Structures are given as C-alpha cells and as structure tokens.
Amino acid sequence: MGAALSLAEALGVNALIAAELLPEVEAVMVRKLNEQMEGRRNG
C-alpha cells in the first residue's frame, strides 16, 4: 500500500482519496486477472 500511496502522491492525488479507492481498484484487478488466467487455462 505504501508504494501505491507514493505513486498517488507523485501523480498529485490526495492520499486519503487514494487510500479509500485502493481496495476497490485492487478487487477489480484481481477479478480481471483471475478471468484472464482462467481463459488461458481453458483456451
């Protein structure tokens, strides 16, 4: 999380907003990654 907050700060994003949004973003990333991995396994 520290790296993500540092990146957000470098991009000018408020750290509190970034910390609030990161769990949602992470959940979407994991879902999409799992879909891709499943597609490769079946395809």
mmCIF file of N, CA and C in Angstrom:
data_model
loop_
_atom_site.group_PDB
_atom_site.id
_atom_site.type_symbol
_atom_site.label_atom_id
_atom_site.label_comp_id
_atom_site.label_asym_id
_atom_site.label_seq_id
_atom_site.Cartn_x
_atom_site.Cartn_y
_atom_site.Cartn_z
ATOM 1 N N MET A 1 0.835 -1.183 0.000
ATOM 2 C CA MET A 1 0.000 0.000 0.000
ATOM 3 C C MET A 1 0.878 1.245 0.000
ATOM 4 N N GLY A 2 2.033 1.149 0.621
ATOM 5 C CA GLY A 2 2.931 2.303 0.675
ATOM 6 C C GLY A 2 3.351 2.769 -0.707
ATOM 7 N N ALA A 3 3.666 1.813 -1.567
ATOM 8 C CA ALA A 3 4.076 2.168 -2.928
ATOM 9 C C ALA A 3 2.933 2.810 -3.691
ATOM 10 N N ALA A 4 1.737 2.287 -3.504
ATOM 11 C CA ALA A 4 0.578 2.846 -4.199
ATOM 12 C C ALA A 4 0.292 4.271 -3.732
ATOM 13 N N LEU A 5 0.437 4.506 -2.440
ATOM 14 C CA LEU A 5 0.216 5.859 -1.929
ATOM 15 C C LEU A 5 1.310 6.813 -2.396
ATOM 16 N N SER A 6 2.540 6.318 -2.502
ATOM 17 C CA SER A 6 3.628 7.153 -3.022
ATOM 18 C C SER A 6 3.375 7.516 -4.480
ATOM 19 N N LEU A 7 2.901 6.557 -5.253
ATOM 20 C CA LEU A 7 2.574 6.812 -6.652
ATOM 21 C C LEU A 7 1.443 7.825 -6.757
ATOM 22 N N ALA A 8 0.426 7.656 -5.934
ATOM 23 C CA ALA A 8 -0.690 8.607 -5.933
ATOM 24 C C ALA A 8 -0.198 10.011 -5.611
ATOM 25 N N GLU A 9 0.665 10.118 -4.618
ATOM 26 C CA GLU A 9 1.209 11.428 -4.247
ATOM 27 C C GLU A 9 1.993 12.034 -5.407
ATOM 28 N N ALA A 10 2.798 11.212 -6.076
ATOM 29 C CA ALA A 10 3.584 11.699 -7.212
ATOM 30 C C ALA A 10 2.682 12.181 -8.344
ATOM 31 N N LEU A 11 1.500 11.573 -8.471
ATOM 32 C CA LEU A 11 0.560 11.965 -9.522
ATOM 33 C C LEU A 11 -0.346 13.110 -9.089
ATOM 34 N N GLY A 12 -0.193 13.543 -7.833
ATOM 35 C CA GLY A 12 -0.984 14.656 -7.346
ATOM 36 C C GLY A 12 -2.349 14.270 -6.820
ATOM 37 N N VAL A 13 -2.538 12.988 -6.523
ATOM 38 C CA VAL A 13 -3.810 12.511 -5.993
ATOM 39 C C VAL A 13 -3.756 12.591 -4.470
ATOM 40 N N ASN A 14 -4.824 13.054 -3.866
ATOM 41 C CA ASN A 14 -4.907 13.146 -2.419
ATOM 42 C C ASN A 14 -4.756 11.752 -1.811
ATOM 43 N N ALA A 15 -3.874 11.620 -0.808
ATOM 44 C CA ALA A 15 -3.588 10.322 -0.201
ATOM 45 C C ALA A 15 -4.830 9.709 0.449
ATOM 46 N N LEU A 16 -5.671 10.521 1.054
ATOM 47 C CA LEU A 16 -6.880 9.988 1.682
ATOM 48 C C LEU A 16 -7.834 9.399 0.649
ATOM 49 N N ILE A 17 -7.950 10.071 -0.478
ATOM 50 C CA ILE A 17 -8.812 9.564 -1.554
ATOM 51 C C ILE A 17 -8.230 8.276 -2.125
ATOM 52 N N ALA A 18 -6.922 8.270 -2.341
ATOM 53 C CA ALA A 18 -6.273 7.073 -2.868
ATOM 54 C C ALA A 18 -6.462 5.892 -1.925
ATOM 55 N N ALA A 19 -6.273 6.115 -0.624
ATOM 56 C CA ALA A 19 -6.427 5.039 0.348
ATOM 57 C C ALA A 19 -7.868 4.518 0.373
ATOM 58 N N GLU A 20 -8.809 5.391 0.147
ATOM 59 C CA GLU A 20 -10.218 4.989 0.126
ATOM 60 C C GLU A 20 -10.541 4.158 -1.122
ATOM 61 N N LEU A 21 -9.939 4.493 -2.247
ATOM 62 C CA LEU A 21 -10.247 3.821 -3.509
ATOM 63 C C LEU A 21 -9.424 2.555 -3.763
ATOM 64 N N LEU A 22 -8.266 2.436 -3.150
ATOM 65 C CA LEU A 22 -7.382 1.312 -3.450
ATOM 66 C C LEU A 22 -8.016 -0.065 -3.256
ATOM 67 N N PRO A 23 -8.755 -0.315 -2.191
ATOM 68 C CA PRO A 23 -9.351 -1.654 -2.060
ATOM 69 C C PRO A 23 -10.294 -2.013 -3.210
ATOM 70 N N GLU A 24 -11.064 -1.058 -3.681
ATOM 71 C CA GLU A 24 -11.968 -1.320 -4.816
ATOM 72 C C GLU A 24 -11.177 -1.592 -6.092
ATOM 73 N N VAL A 25 -10.152 -0.800 -6.326
ATOM 74 C CA VAL A 25 -9.320 -0.977 -7.514
ATOM 75 C C VAL A 25 -8.634 -2.337 -7.460
ATOM 76 N N GLU A 26 -8.125 -2.696 -6.301
ATOM 77 C CA GLU A 26 -7.456 -3.986 -6.146
ATOM 78 C C GLU A 26 -8.423 -5.138 -6.427
ATOM 79 N N ALA A 27 -9.644 -5.037 -5.936
ATOM 80 C CA ALA A 27 -10.630 -6.099 -6.148
ATOM 81 C C ALA A 27 -10.913 -6.295 -7.638
ATOM 82 N N VAL A 28 -11.047 -5.214 -8.375
ATOM 83 C CA VAL A 28 -11.296 -5.303 -9.812
ATOM 84 C C VAL A 28 -10.088 -5.908 -10.511
ATOM 85 N N MET A 29 -8.894 -5.488 -10.120
ATOM 86 C CA MET A 29 -7.681 -6.025 -10.737
ATOM 87 C C MET A 29 -7.570 -7.527 -10.515
ATOM 88 N N VAL A 30 -7.851 -7.987 -9.312
ATOM 89 C CA VAL A 30 -7.775 -9.419 -9.013
ATOM 90 C C VAL A 30 -8.809 -10.192 -9.810
ATOM 91 N N ARG A 31 -10.035 -9.671 -9.885
ATOM 92 C CA ARG A 31 -11.087 -10.334 -10.669
ATOM 93 C C ARG A 31 -10.686 -10.480 -12.132
ATOM 94 N N LYS A 32 -10.182 -9.397 -12.707
ATOM 95 C CA LYS A 32 -9.804 -9.433 -14.123
ATOM 96 C C LYS A 32 -8.621 -10.356 -14.362
ATOM 97 N N LEU A 33 -7.656 -10.354 -13.460
ATOM 98 C CA LEU A 33 -6.514 -11.245 -13.589
ATOM 99 C C LEU A 33 -6.954 -12.703 -13.520
ATOM 100 N N ASN A 34 -7.860 -12.992 -12.592
ATOM 101 C CA ASN A 34 -8.383 -14.361 -12.490
ATOM 102 C C ASN A 34 -9.122 -14.771 -13.755
ATOM 103 N N GLU A 35 -9.883 -13.855 -14.344
ATOM 104 C CA GLU A 35 -10.586 -14.152 -15.599
ATOM 105 C C GLU A 35 -9.595 -14.457 -16.716
ATOM 106 N N GLN A 36 -8.529 -13.684 -16.800
ATOM 107 C CA GLN A 36 -7.518 -13.913 -17.833
ATOM 108 C C GLN A 36 -6.833 -15.256 -17.636
ATOM 109 N N MET A 37 -6.496 -15.560 -16.399
ATOM 110 C CA MET A 37 -5.819 -16.840 -16.128
ATOM 111 C C MET A 37 -6.729 -18.018 -16.436
ATOM 112 N N GLU A 38 -8.002 -17.890 -16.118
ATOM 113 C CA GLU A 38 -8.966 -18.947 -16.409
ATOM 114 C C GLU A 38 -9.133 -19.114 -17.917
ATOM 115 N N GLY A 39 -9.153 -18.019 -18.645
ATOM 116 C CA GLY A 39 -9.271 -18.072 -20.101
ATOM 117 C C GLY A 39 -8.100 -18.770 -20.744
ATOM 118 N N ARG A 40 -6.916 -18.538 -20.232
ATOM 119 C CA ARG A 40 -5.724 -19.201 -20.775
ATOM 120 C C ARG A 40 -5.735 -20.694 -20.464
ATOM 121 N N ARG A 41 -6.255 -21.042 -19.307
ATOM 122 C CA ARG A 41 -6.300 -22.440 -18.916
ATOM 123 C C ARG A 41 -7.280 -23.215 -19.784
ATOM 124 N N ASN A 42 -8.415 -22.554 -20.140
ATOM 125 C CA ASN A 42 -9.453 -23.220 -20.919
ATOM 126 C C ASN A 42 -9.267 -23.041 -22.419
ATOM 127 N N GLY A 43 -8.449 -22.093 -22.802
ATOM 128 C CA GLY A 43 -8.353 -21.767 -24.218
ATOM 129 C C GLY A 43 -7.137 -22.276 -24.803
#
